[in-house]
Coordinates of C-alpha atoms in Angstrom, one line a residue:
Chain P
M1 CA -26.8 -14.5 22.0
A2 CA -26.3 -11.3 20.0
E3 CA -25.9 -11.3 16.2
R4 CA -25.2 -8.6 13.6
T5 CA -24.3 -8.5 9.9
V6 CA -21.7 -5.9 8.7
R7 CA -19.8 -5.0 5.6
I8 CA -16.0 -5.3 5.6
G9 CA -14.3 -1.9 5.4
S10 CA -10.6 -2.9 4.8
A11 CA -9.6 -2.3 1.2
H12 CA -7.8 -5.7 1.0
G13 CA -10.5 -7.6 3.0
L14 CA -9.9 -9.5 6.2
H15 CA -6.3 -10.7 5.6
A16 CA -3.1 -10.5 7.6
R17 CA -3.2 -7.2 9.6
P18 CA -6.9 -6.6 9.9
A19 CA -7.5 -10.3 10.6
K20 CA -4.9 -10.1 13.4
L21 CA -6.5 -7.1 14.9
F22 CA -9.9 -8.7 14.7
T23 CA -9.0 -12.1 16.1
Q24 CA -6.9 -10.5 18.9
A25 CA -10.0 -8.5 19.9
A26 CA -12.3 -11.5 19.6
A27 CA -9.9 -13.7 21.7
G28 CA -9.5 -10.9 24.3
S29 CA -13.2 -10.3 24.7
G30 CA -13.7 -13.4 26.8
A31 CA -16.9 -14.1 25.0
S32 CA -17.5 -16.9 22.5
V33 CA -17.6 -15.3 19.0
T34 CA -18.2 -16.8 15.6
I35 CA -18.0 -15.2 12.2
S36 CA -19.5 -16.4 8.9
K37 CA -20.0 -15.3 5.4
A38 CA -23.5 -15.4 4.0
G39 CA -24.6 -19.0 3.6
G40 CA -21.1 -20.3 4.8
K41 CA -20.0 -22.1 7.9
A42 CA -19.4 -20.2 11.1
V43 CA -15.8 -20.3 12.4
N44 CA -14.3 -19.4 15.7
A45 CA -13.5 -15.6 15.5
A46 CA -10.5 -16.1 17.8
S47 CA -8.8 -18.3 15.2
I48 CA -6.8 -16.3 12.8
L49 CA -6.5 -19.3 10.4
G50 CA -10.2 -19.8 10.5
V51 CA -10.9 -16.2 9.8
I52 CA -8.3 -16.0 7.0
S53 CA -9.6 -19.2 5.4
L54 CA -13.1 -17.7 5.0
G55 CA -11.5 -15.5 2.2
I56 CA -13.3 -12.4 3.3
N57 CA -12.9 -9.5 0.8
H58 CA -13.6 -5.8 1.0
G59 CA -17.3 -5.1 0.9
D60 CA -18.3 -8.7 1.8
E61 CA -21.1 -9.1 4.3
V62 CA -20.3 -11.2 7.4
T63 CA -22.4 -12.2 10.3
L64 CA -21.0 -12.0 13.9
A65 CA -22.6 -14.1 16.7
V66 CA -21.5 -13.4 20.3
D67 CA -22.4 -15.5 23.3
G68 CA -21.4 -14.6 26.8
D69 CA -21.4 -11.7 29.3
N70 CA -21.5 -8.3 27.7
A71 CA -22.4 -9.8 24.4
D72 CA -23.9 -6.5 23.1
V73 CA -20.8 -4.5 24.0
V74 CA -18.4 -7.1 22.4
L75 CA -20.6 -7.2 19.3
E76 CA -20.5 -3.4 19.0
E77 CA -16.7 -3.3 19.4
L78 CA -16.0 -6.1 16.9
S79 CA -18.5 -4.7 14.3
E80 CA -16.7 -1.4 14.5
L81 CA -13.4 -3.1 13.8
L82 CA -14.8 -4.8 10.8
L83 CA -16.2 -1.6 9.4
T84 CA -12.9 0.3 9.7
D85 CA -10.4 0.4 6.8
H86 CA -7.1 -0.7 8.4
D87 CA -5.2 -0.6 5.1
E88 CA -5.0 3.1 4.6
Chain J
M1 CA 21.0 -15.1 -19.7
E2 CA 18.2 -12.8 -18.8
L3 CA 15.6 -13.8 -16.2
H4 CA 12.3 -11.9 -16.0
G5 CA 10.3 -10.9 -12.9
I6 CA 8.6 -7.9 -11.4
G7 CA 11.0 -5.1 -10.5
I8 CA 10.4 -3.1 -7.3
G9 CA 11.6 0.5 -7.6
Q10 CA 14.1 2.0 -10.0
G11 CA 17.4 0.6 -8.7
V12 CA 20.3 -1.4 -10.1
A13 CA 22.6 -3.8 -8.1
I14 CA 25.5 -6.1 -8.8
G15 CA 26.8 -8.8 -6.5
P16 CA 27.3 -12.5 -5.7
V17 CA 24.3 -14.7 -5.2
V18 CA 23.7 -16.3 -1.8
R19 CA 20.8 -18.7 -1.8
M20 CA 18.5 -19.1 1.2
S21 CA 18.8 -22.6 2.6
D22 CA 16.3 -25.2 1.4
P23 CA 13.4 -26.0 3.6
L24 CA 13.6 -28.8 6.2
P25 CA 12.6 -32.3 4.9
E26 CA 9.1 -33.4 5.5
P27 CA 8.7 -35.2 8.8
P28 CA 8.3 -39.0 8.3
E29 CA 4.9 -40.7 8.7
A30 CA 6.3 -43.3 11.2
R31 CA 4.0 -44.0 14.2
S32 CA 5.0 -42.4 17.4
G33 CA 6.4 -44.4 20.3
L34 CA 4.8 -42.0 22.7
T35 CA 1.2 -41.6 23.8
P36 CA -1.0 -39.0 22.0
E37 CA -1.0 -37.1 25.4
Q38 CA 2.9 -37.0 25.5
E39 CA 3.1 -36.0 21.8
G40 CA 0.4 -33.3 22.5
E41 CA 2.5 -31.9 25.3
R42 CA 5.6 -31.8 22.9
A43 CA 3.5 -30.0 20.3
R44 CA 2.1 -27.5 22.8
V45 CA 5.6 -26.6 24.1
A46 CA 7.0 -26.2 20.6
L47 CA 4.1 -24.1 19.4
A48 CA 4.3 -21.8 22.4
A49 CA 8.1 -21.4 22.0
V50 CA 7.7 -20.5 18.3
A51 CA 4.9 -18.1 19.1
A52 CA 7.1 -16.4 21.8
D53 CA 10.1 -16.2 19.5
L54 CA 8.0 -14.6 16.7
T55 CA 6.5 -12.1 19.1
A56 CA 10.0 -11.2 20.4
R57 CA 11.2 -10.8 16.8
G58 CA 8.3 -8.5 16.1
A59 CA 9.0 -6.4 19.1
R60 CA 12.6 -6.0 17.9
A61 CA 11.6 -5.2 14.3
G62 CA 8.8 -2.8 15.0
G63 CA 6.8 -1.1 12.3
S64 CA 4.7 -3.1 9.8
A65 CA 6.9 -6.1 10.3
Q66 CA 5.7 -6.4 13.9
D67 CA 2.1 -6.7 12.8
V68 CA 3.0 -9.5 10.5
L69 CA 5.1 -11.4 13.0
E70 CA 2.4 -11.1 15.6
A71 CA -0.1 -12.5 13.1
Q72 CA 2.3 -15.4 12.6
A73 CA 2.6 -15.9 16.4
M74 CA -1.2 -16.1 16.5
M75 CA -1.1 -18.7 13.8
A76 CA 1.2 -20.9 15.9
E77 CA -1.2 -20.9 18.8
D78 CA -4.4 -20.8 16.7
P79 CA -7.2 -22.8 18.5
T80 CA -8.4 -24.3 15.2
L81 CA -4.9 -25.5 14.4
V82 CA -4.5 -27.0 17.8
D83 CA -7.7 -28.9 17.5
D84 CA -6.6 -30.2 14.1
V85 CA -3.2 -31.3 15.6
T86 CA -5.0 -33.0 18.4
V87 CA -7.1 -35.1 16.0
R88 CA -4.0 -36.1 14.0
L89 CA -2.1 -37.1 17.2
A90 CA -5.0 -39.4 18.2
D91 CA -4.1 -41.4 15.1
G92 CA -0.7 -42.1 16.6
K93 CA 1.2 -39.5 14.6
T94 CA 4.3 -37.7 15.9
A95 CA 4.1 -34.1 17.0
E96 CA 6.3 -33.2 14.0
R97 CA 4.1 -35.0 11.5
A98 CA 0.8 -33.8 13.0
T99 CA 1.8 -30.1 13.1
F100 CA 3.3 -30.3 9.7
E101 CA 0.1 -31.8 8.2
A102 CA -2.1 -29.3 10.1
F103 CA -0.2 -26.4 8.7
A104 CA -0.1 -27.9 5.3
A105 CA -3.8 -28.3 5.2
F106 CA -4.4 -24.6 6.0
R107 CA -1.6 -23.6 3.5
D108 CA -3.3 -25.6 0.7
L109 CA -6.6 -23.8 1.5
L110 CA -4.9 -20.4 1.2
V111 CA -3.2 -21.3 -2.1
E112 CA -6.5 -22.5 -3.5
M113 CA -8.0 -19.1 -2.7
G114 CA -5.4 -17.4 -4.9
G115 CA -4.3 -13.8 -5.0
Y116 CA -3.5 -12.1 -1.8
M117 CA -4.4 -15.1 0.3
A118 CA -2.0 -17.4 -1.6
E119 CA 0.8 -15.0 -0.9
R120 CA 0.1 -15.4 2.8
A121 CA 0.9 -19.1 2.4
A122 CA 4.6 -18.2 2.8
D123 CA 3.9 -16.9 6.3
L124 CA 2.3 -20.2 7.3
D125 CA 5.1 -22.3 5.7
D126 CA 7.5 -20.3 7.8
V127 CA 5.7 -21.0 11.0
S128 CA 5.4 -24.7 10.1
Q129 CA 9.2 -24.9 9.5
R130 CA 10.0 -23.2 12.7
V131 CA 7.8 -25.6 14.7
V132 CA 9.3 -28.7 13.1
A133 CA 12.8 -27.3 13.7
E134 CA 11.9 -26.5 17.3
L135 CA 10.6 -30.1 17.9
G136 CA 13.8 -31.6 16.4
G137 CA 16.1 -29.2 18.3
L138 CA 17.3 -27.8 15.0
P139 CA 18.2 -24.2 14.3
A140 CA 15.2 -22.3 12.8
P141 CA 15.6 -21.9 9.0
G142 CA 16.6 -18.3 8.3
V143 CA 18.5 -16.0 6.1
P144 CA 22.2 -16.6 5.5
D145 CA 24.7 -14.3 7.1
P146 CA 27.9 -14.3 5.1
D147 CA 30.7 -11.8 5.9
H148 CA 30.4 -10.0 2.5
P149 CA 27.7 -8.1 0.7
F150 CA 25.4 -10.3 -1.3
I151 CA 22.3 -10.7 -3.4
L152 CA 19.8 -12.9 -1.6
V153 CA 18.0 -15.4 -3.7
A154 CA 15.0 -17.1 -2.1
R155 CA 11.7 -18.8 -2.9
D156 CA 10.0 -16.0 -1.0
L157 CA 11.0 -14.3 2.2
A158 CA 8.9 -14.7 5.3
P159 CA 8.4 -11.6 7.5
A160 CA 10.5 -13.3 10.2
D161 CA 13.4 -13.4 7.8
T162 CA 13.1 -9.9 6.4
A163 CA 12.6 -8.2 9.7
L164 CA 16.0 -9.2 10.9
L165 CA 17.9 -9.2 7.6
D166 CA 21.2 -7.4 7.9
L167 CA 20.4 -4.7 5.4
D168 CA 23.9 -3.3 5.2
K169 CA 25.0 -6.5 3.6
V170 CA 22.0 -7.1 1.3
L171 CA 22.7 -5.6 -2.1
G172 CA 19.5 -6.9 -3.6
L173 CA 16.7 -9.4 -3.4
I174 CA 15.5 -12.0 -5.9
T175 CA 12.6 -14.2 -5.2
S176 CA 11.1 -17.0 -7.4
D177 CA 7.7 -16.8 -5.8
G178 CA 5.8 -13.9 -4.5
G179 CA 4.1 -11.1 -6.3
P180 CA 4.0 -7.3 -6.1
T181 CA 2.1 -7.4 -2.8
S182 CA 4.4 -10.1 -1.1
H183 CA 6.3 -9.2 2.0
T184 CA 9.5 -9.2 0.1
A185 CA 8.1 -6.5 -2.2
I186 CA 6.7 -4.5 0.7
L187 CA 10.0 -4.6 2.6
A188 CA 12.0 -3.6 -0.6
R189 CA 9.8 -0.6 -1.1
E190 CA 9.9 0.4 2.6
K191 CA 13.7 0.1 2.9
S192 CA 14.6 1.1 -0.7
I193 CA 16.2 -2.3 -1.4
V194 CA 16.7 -3.2 -5.1
A195 CA 14.4 -6.2 -5.6
I196 CA 12.9 -8.3 -8.3
V197 CA 10.1 -10.7 -7.2
G198 CA 8.4 -13.5 -9.1
V199 CA 11.5 -14.5 -11.1
T200 CA 10.3 -18.0 -12.0
D201 CA 13.7 -19.1 -13.3
A202 CA 15.6 -18.0 -10.1
A203 CA 16.1 -21.7 -9.2
G204 CA 18.9 -21.8 -11.8
L205 CA 21.0 -19.2 -9.9
S206 CA 23.9 -20.7 -7.8
D207 CA 25.8 -19.5 -4.8
G208 CA 28.7 -17.2 -5.8
D209 CA 27.3 -16.3 -9.3
T210 CA 27.7 -12.6 -10.0
V211 CA 24.5 -11.2 -11.3
I212 CA 23.0 -7.8 -12.3
L213 CA 19.7 -6.8 -10.8
D214 CA 17.9 -4.2 -12.9
A215 CA 14.7 -3.4 -11.1
A216 CA 13.8 -0.5 -13.4
N217 CA 13.6 -3.0 -16.3
S218 CA 12.4 -6.1 -14.2
L219 CA 15.5 -8.1 -15.4
V220 CA 18.2 -10.3 -13.8
N221 CA 21.3 -10.7 -15.9
S222 CA 22.7 -14.0 -14.7
D223 CA 26.0 -14.1 -16.7
P224 CA 26.9 -10.4 -17.3
D225 CA 29.9 -9.6 -19.6
A226 CA 32.4 -6.9 -18.9
G227 CA 30.4 -4.3 -20.9
A228 CA 27.1 -5.0 -19.0
L229 CA 28.9 -4.8 -15.7
T230 CA 30.5 -1.4 -16.6
A231 CA 27.1 -0.1 -17.8
A232 CA 25.4 -1.3 -14.6
E233 CA 28.2 0.2 -12.4
A234 CA 27.7 3.5 -14.2
R235 CA 24.0 3.4 -13.5
I236 CA 24.5 2.6 -9.8
A237 CA 27.0 5.5 -9.5
E238 CA 24.6 7.9 -11.3
R239 CA 21.8 6.9 -9.0
A240 CA 24.0 7.3 -5.9
A241 CA 25.1 10.7 -7.1
R242 CA 21.5 11.6 -7.6
A243 CA 20.5 10.6 -4.0
D244 CA 23.5 12.5 -2.7
A245 CA 23.0 15.5 -5.0
P246 CA 22.2 18.7 -3.2
I247 CA 18.5 18.9 -3.0
G248 CA 17.2 21.9 -4.9
P249 CA 13.7 22.9 -5.9
G250 CA 12.2 20.9 -8.8
A251 CA 13.0 22.4 -12.2
L252 CA 13.3 21.5 -15.8
A253 CA 16.7 21.7 -17.7
D254 CA 15.8 25.2 -18.9
G255 CA 15.0 26.4 -15.4
T256 CA 11.2 26.2 -15.5
A257 CA 10.2 25.6 -11.9
V258 CA 8.1 22.5 -11.2
P259 CA 7.6 22.5 -7.4
L260 CA 7.9 18.9 -6.0
L261 CA 5.5 18.2 -3.2
A262 CA 4.8 15.3 -0.9
N263 CA 1.6 13.2 -0.4
L264 CA 1.0 12.7 3.3
G265 CA -1.6 10.9 5.4
N266 CA -0.8 12.4 8.7
A267 CA 1.7 14.8 10.4
D268 CA 4.2 12.0 11.2
G269 CA 5.8 11.8 7.8
A270 CA 6.3 15.5 7.5
A271 CA 9.9 15.8 8.8
R272 CA 11.1 13.0 6.5
A273 CA 9.4 14.6 3.5
V274 CA 11.1 17.9 4.2
E275 CA 14.4 16.1 4.5
L276 CA 14.0 14.6 1.1
G277 CA 13.3 18.0 -0.4
A278 CA 9.5 18.2 -0.5
E279 CA 8.7 21.9 -1.2
G280 CA 5.4 21.5 0.5
V281 CA 2.5 19.1 0.6
G282 CA 0.5 18.5 -2.6
L283 CA -2.0 16.1 -1.0
F284 CA -2.7 16.0 2.7
R285 CA -5.3 13.3 3.3
T286 CA -7.5 13.9 6.2
E287 CA -9.2 10.5 6.5
F288 CA -6.9 9.3 9.3
L289 CA -8.7 11.8 11.6
F290 CA -12.0 10.1 10.9
L291 CA -11.3 6.4 10.3
G292 CA -12.1 4.1 13.1
S293 CA -14.4 6.5 14.8
S294 CA -18.1 6.2 14.8
S295 CA -18.6 9.9 14.9
A296 CA -16.7 12.8 13.4
P297 CA -14.0 14.4 15.5
T298 CA -14.8 17.9 16.9
V299 CA -13.6 21.2 15.4
M300 CA -11.1 21.5 18.2
Q301 CA -9.7 18.0 17.7
Q302 CA -9.3 18.6 14.0
Q303 CA -7.8 22.0 14.5
E304 CA -5.1 20.5 16.8
Q305 CA -4.1 17.9 14.2
Y306 CA -4.1 20.4 11.3
T307 CA -2.0 22.9 13.3
R308 CA 0.6 20.2 14.1
M309 CA 0.9 19.4 10.4
L310 CA 1.0 23.0 9.2
R311 CA 3.8 23.9 11.7
E312 CA 6.1 21.5 9.9
F313 CA 5.7 23.4 6.7
A314 CA 6.0 27.1 7.7
G315 CA 6.3 29.3 4.6
K316 CA 5.4 26.3 2.3
K317 CA 2.3 25.3 0.5
V318 CA 0.0 22.6 2.0
V319 CA -2.9 21.4 -0.1
V320 CA -5.5 19.8 2.2
R321 CA -8.1 17.5 0.8
A322 CA -11.5 17.6 2.4
L323 CA -12.6 14.3 3.8
D324 CA -12.7 11.7 1.0
A325 CA -15.1 9.0 2.3
G326 CA -16.8 6.3 0.3
A327 CA -15.9 3.5 -2.1
D328 CA -12.6 2.2 -0.8
K329 CA -12.8 4.0 2.6
P330 CA -16.4 3.9 3.9
L331 CA -17.1 5.7 7.2
A332 CA -19.9 4.6 9.4
F333 CA -21.3 8.1 10.0
L334 CA -21.2 9.2 6.4
N335 CA -21.9 6.1 4.2
D336 CA -24.7 4.2 5.8
A337 CA -26.6 2.9 2.8
D338 CA -25.4 -0.1 0.8
E339 CA -24.5 0.8 -2.7
E340 CA -24.2 -1.6 -5.7
N341 CA -21.4 0.6 -7.2
P342 CA -19.8 2.5 -4.4
A343 CA -17.1 4.0 -6.7
L344 CA -20.0 5.7 -8.5
G345 CA -22.0 6.4 -5.4
L346 CA -22.3 9.0 -2.7
R347 CA -18.6 9.6 -2.0
G348 CA -16.2 12.5 -1.8
L349 CA -17.8 15.9 -2.1
R350 CA -21.2 14.2 -2.7
A351 CA -21.1 12.6 0.8
L352 CA -19.8 15.9 2.3
R353 CA -22.5 17.9 0.7
A354 CA -25.1 15.5 2.0
N355 CA -23.6 16.1 5.5
E356 CA -22.9 19.8 5.1
D357 CA -22.4 20.3 8.9
L358 CA -19.4 18.0 8.8
L359 CA -17.9 19.8 5.8
R360 CA -18.4 23.2 7.5
E361 CA -16.7 21.9 10.6
Q362 CA -13.8 20.6 8.7
L363 CA -13.3 23.8 6.8
T364 CA -13.7 25.9 9.9
A365 CA -11.1 23.8 11.8
L366 CA -8.7 24.2 8.9
A367 CA -9.3 28.0 8.6
N368 CA -8.5 28.3 12.4
A369 CA -5.3 26.3 12.0
D370 CA -4.4 28.4 9.0
A371 CA -4.8 31.6 11.0
T372 CA -2.4 30.4 13.7
T373 CA 0.4 29.0 11.5
D374 CA 2.6 30.3 8.7
A375 CA 2.0 27.6 6.1
E376 CA 0.2 28.6 2.9
V377 CA -3.0 26.5 3.1
W378 CA -4.9 25.5 0.0
V379 CA -8.0 23.3 0.3
M380 CA -9.6 21.0 -2.3
A381 CA -12.6 18.8 -2.7
P382 CA -12.5 15.2 -3.8
M383 CA -14.7 13.5 -6.4
V384 CA -16.2 16.6 -8.0
A385 CA -18.1 16.0 -11.2
T386 CA -19.7 19.3 -12.2
V387 CA -19.1 23.0 -12.5
E388 CA -22.0 23.6 -10.1
E389 CA -20.3 21.4 -7.4
T390 CA -17.1 23.4 -8.0
E391 CA -18.9 26.7 -7.4
Y392 CA -20.5 25.2 -4.3
F393 CA -17.3 24.1 -2.7
V394 CA -15.1 27.0 -3.6
S395 CA -17.6 29.6 -2.4
L396 CA -18.2 27.7 0.9
A397 CA -14.5 27.5 1.5
H398 CA -14.0 31.2 0.8
E399 CA -17.0 32.0 3.0
L400 CA -15.4 30.1 5.9
G401 CA -12.1 32.0 5.6
L402 CA -10.0 29.8 3.3
K403 CA -8.4 32.0 0.6
T404 CA -7.4 29.3 -1.9
A405 CA -9.9 26.7 -2.8
G406 CA -9.9 24.2 -5.7
V407 CA -11.1 20.9 -6.9
M408 CA -9.6 17.5 -7.6
V409 CA -10.0 16.3 -11.2
E410 CA -10.8 12.6 -10.9
V411 CA -13.9 12.5 -13.0
P412 CA -13.6 12.8 -16.8
S413 CA -16.6 15.3 -16.9
L414 CA -14.6 17.8 -14.9
A415 CA -11.5 17.5 -17.1
L416 CA -13.6 18.0 -20.3
L417 CA -15.1 21.2 -18.9
A418 CA -11.8 22.3 -17.3
D419 CA -12.0 25.9 -18.7
R420 CA -15.4 26.4 -17.0
V421 CA -14.2 24.7 -13.8
L422 CA -11.1 26.8 -13.5
A423 CA -13.1 30.0 -14.1
H424 CA -14.5 29.3 -10.6
A425 CA -11.7 27.3 -8.8
D426 CA -8.5 28.8 -7.7
F427 CA -6.6 25.7 -8.8
A428 CA -7.1 22.1 -9.9
S429 CA -5.2 19.0 -8.7
I430 CA -5.5 15.9 -10.9
G431 CA -5.9 12.5 -9.0
T432 CA -4.5 10.2 -11.7
N433 CA -5.5 7.0 -9.9
D434 CA -9.2 7.7 -9.9
L435 CA -9.1 9.6 -13.2
T436 CA -7.7 6.4 -14.7
Q437 CA -10.4 4.2 -13.0
Y438 CA -13.2 6.4 -14.3
T439 CA -11.8 7.0 -17.8
L440 CA -11.2 3.3 -18.4
A441 CA -14.3 2.2 -16.5
A442 CA -12.2 -0.3 -14.5
D443 CA -12.6 -0.8 -10.7
R444 CA -9.2 -0.1 -9.2
M445 CA -9.9 -2.4 -6.4
L446 CA -10.5 -5.4 -8.7
G447 CA -7.6 -7.6 -9.5
S448 CA -9.2 -9.0 -12.7
V449 CA -9.2 -5.5 -14.4
A450 CA -6.0 -4.3 -12.9
G451 CA -4.4 -4.2 -16.4
F452 CA -6.6 -1.2 -17.2
Q453 CA -5.2 0.8 -14.3
D454 CA -2.3 2.5 -16.1
P455 CA -2.0 6.3 -16.1
W456 CA 0.1 6.1 -19.3
H457 CA -3.1 5.5 -21.2
P458 CA -3.4 8.3 -23.9
A459 CA -7.1 8.8 -23.0
V460 CA -6.1 9.7 -19.5
L461 CA -3.2 11.9 -20.7
K462 CA -5.5 13.6 -23.1
L463 CA -7.8 14.6 -20.2
V464 CA -4.7 15.8 -18.2
G465 CA -3.8 17.9 -21.3
E466 CA -7.3 19.5 -21.3
V467 CA -6.9 20.6 -17.7
G468 CA -3.3 21.8 -18.3
A469 CA -4.4 23.9 -21.3
A470 CA -7.3 25.5 -19.3
G471 CA -4.9 26.2 -16.4
A472 CA -2.4 27.9 -18.7
A473 CA -5.1 30.0 -20.5
L474 CA -6.6 31.2 -17.2
G475 CA -3.3 31.4 -15.2
K476 CA -4.4 28.9 -12.6
P477 CA -2.1 26.2 -11.1
V478 CA -2.7 22.6 -12.1
G479 CA -1.1 20.0 -9.9
I480 CA -0.8 16.2 -10.1
C481 CA -1.3 14.2 -7.0
G482 CA -1.6 10.5 -8.1
E483 CA 0.9 7.7 -8.5
A484 CA 1.6 8.9 -12.0
A485 CA 3.7 11.8 -10.7
A486 CA 6.0 9.3 -9.0
D487 CA 7.0 7.7 -12.3
P488 CA 10.1 9.7 -13.4
L489 CA 9.4 9.6 -17.1
L490 CA 5.7 10.1 -16.9
A491 CA 6.3 13.1 -14.6
V492 CA 8.0 14.8 -17.5
V493 CA 5.1 14.0 -19.8
L494 CA 2.7 15.4 -17.3
V495 CA 4.6 18.7 -17.1
G496 CA 4.6 18.7 -20.9
L497 CA 0.8 18.4 -20.7
G498 CA 0.6 21.5 -18.5
A499 CA 1.1 20.3 -14.9
T500 CA 2.7 23.1 -12.8
S501 CA 3.5 21.0 -9.7
L502 CA 3.8 17.3 -8.9
S503 CA 3.0 15.6 -5.6
M504 CA 4.1 12.1 -4.7
S505 CA 5.3 9.9 -1.9
A506 CA 8.4 11.4 -0.5
S507 CA 10.6 8.4 -1.4
A508 CA 10.0 9.1 -5.2
L509 CA 11.2 12.8 -5.0
A510 CA 14.9 12.2 -5.8
D511 CA 14.3 10.2 -9.0
V512 CA 11.6 12.6 -10.3
R513 CA 13.8 15.6 -9.5
A514 CA 16.6 14.1 -11.5
S515 CA 14.4 13.1 -14.4
L516 CA 12.9 16.6 -14.8
S517 CA 16.3 18.2 -14.8
R518 CA 17.2 16.2 -18.0
F519 CA 14.5 17.9 -20.2
T520 CA 13.5 21.4 -21.3
L521 CA 9.9 22.5 -21.3
E522 CA 9.9 22.2 -25.1
Q523 CA 11.2 18.7 -24.9
A524 CA 8.6 17.8 -22.3
R525 CA 5.9 19.0 -24.7
L526 CA 7.4 16.8 -27.5
L527 CA 7.3 13.8 -25.2
A528 CA 3.7 14.6 -24.3
Q529 CA 2.8 14.7 -28.0
A530 CA 4.5 11.3 -28.5
A531 CA 2.4 9.8 -25.6
L532 CA -0.8 11.3 -26.9
A533 CA -0.2 9.9 -30.4
A534 CA 0.0 6.3 -29.1
D535 CA -2.8 3.7 -29.2
G536 CA -2.5 2.5 -25.6
A537 CA -0.7 2.7 -22.3
A538 CA 2.1 0.3 -23.3
S539 CA 2.8 1.9 -26.6
A540 CA 2.7 5.4 -25.1
R541 CA 5.4 4.3 -22.6
T542 CA 7.5 2.8 -25.3
A543 CA 7.1 5.8 -27.6
V544 CA 8.2 8.2 -24.9
T545 CA 11.0 6.0 -23.7
D546 CA 12.4 5.9 -27.2
A547 CA 11.9 9.6 -27.9
A548 CA 13.5 10.5 -24.5
A549 CA 16.6 8.4 -25.4
N550 CA 17.1 10.5 -28.6
L551 CA 16.9 13.8 -26.7
T552 CA 20.0 15.2 -25.2
V553 CA 20.2 17.8 -22.5
P554 CA 21.2 21.1 -24.1
A555 CA 24.7 22.3 -23.1

């Protein structure tokens, strides 16, 4: 299991479009991925409703946990997505 | 009767109301006669069908609508939702009831979160309605399609609706819900549709009522008399004439030239900007080259992109902003440390200076592109706070072969010392968004202090005036490249304060061009004085609006 904590780069946080890009990538990775805010519950990162319902804002720190083959590669790709500002 | 909301854009529209159909009734709670497995299969088929339909609509619509529709398709097949539906089915519920309840639960969660998330609730409601309709074999709720032009009145429009709306028939949009960041508002801005969102009393409007939509004043007149209709028609005709008017260079009524430039984020928007009469580019953002990459692009890669852009503007001015990273746009390879106050942190020129190789590479790529094209390239640094930083950037740019180098005025300290800054810089360009944020000490990303983010504030205008005066004294150009330049009346005030060019999103050019042509330089200065004399942003706007109404264009 690989884990990393990153800060959200998108100016409006992880809502519609960035959330879509992220969950698509998580679902497409083939690995089991969860995302959580500090001290909050972890949700399935392939669930757009789960991700949106965390109410993740710009600058928030979130923790990704990846289980499966290539966990490190998947973690790297997903972290990069979260760091990027998709709103500009 | 006048109904109030939030107007999008500057337009006026008159037409008959057509209301969007009311939502489907809530599915009854009666127990299912089928087994949970059978109901589960019904739900799976319906969810998949709705997801496929939304994806197909997205493909047809393209653009930003496609993203939203694809997000909705993912909501329909969301694993968390499916789990929730399965649990509800095990209680003996029908597929209709179980999916309705599952969507409603997520919807309530979003509404509770407020703000941007609450506005996404409409997306979810729309998916829920489509699934219930699919299960019952009913047509999906959607926008009406009458055979005449109409003003659409809805609670809020879902992306699935707006994407396929027949825009030739839609004269305007009124929504009772939805704020300035709702899909309706985004669509209206993108397609230049006259719209007023958040009209709480819109429920009182009936099919066939003739109404006047006045987006510029955020008003709906629900029972206009003959006089109001004539006045509105005149305004519509005036605006149409303006859009059709031959596009000339920006100028005041007395002939004083005020070049109107476009703000661009990449080369793709260039052709359209030229079509709308942009006389050059006043702000070319270069972040797009860097975002999403974990390392900086090479000199060659950058040079290619800059060349592509500069070719579109042969013989015209293009002001390129050096990489503006930090605060709202962090980049992994530049901003690695966490900051408590990123807007006040290592951003803009500060970040570039800390990574001077990167700055040198960018300036070199730009100078190379400049050498192989015919555009007139100017370069400027973002987030400059001191005269010393100005000297540093300007001399580095000159050294690397760029002839015209200047600074963005976003920090009040730079505006206050504008005479000393402009002694070194070849020009200044005022970024009104950040200048407002720093002058009023209000984070522009924070909704709770959004009320402070108004460039009409006399304190902001006073700083603009300082830069304008220094520019005039030293014979150096002073441009404006923030949202403020796109406000037709504020644009006149900015020119009155000494701005020599205005840069804005291309869609605002026609309205600003028309507004400038109504006033002489002397009148623009009078309006600027009226704004400076006010106590706050709202009273400055009112004072200038009143003063402008009393001025007539000299014959």
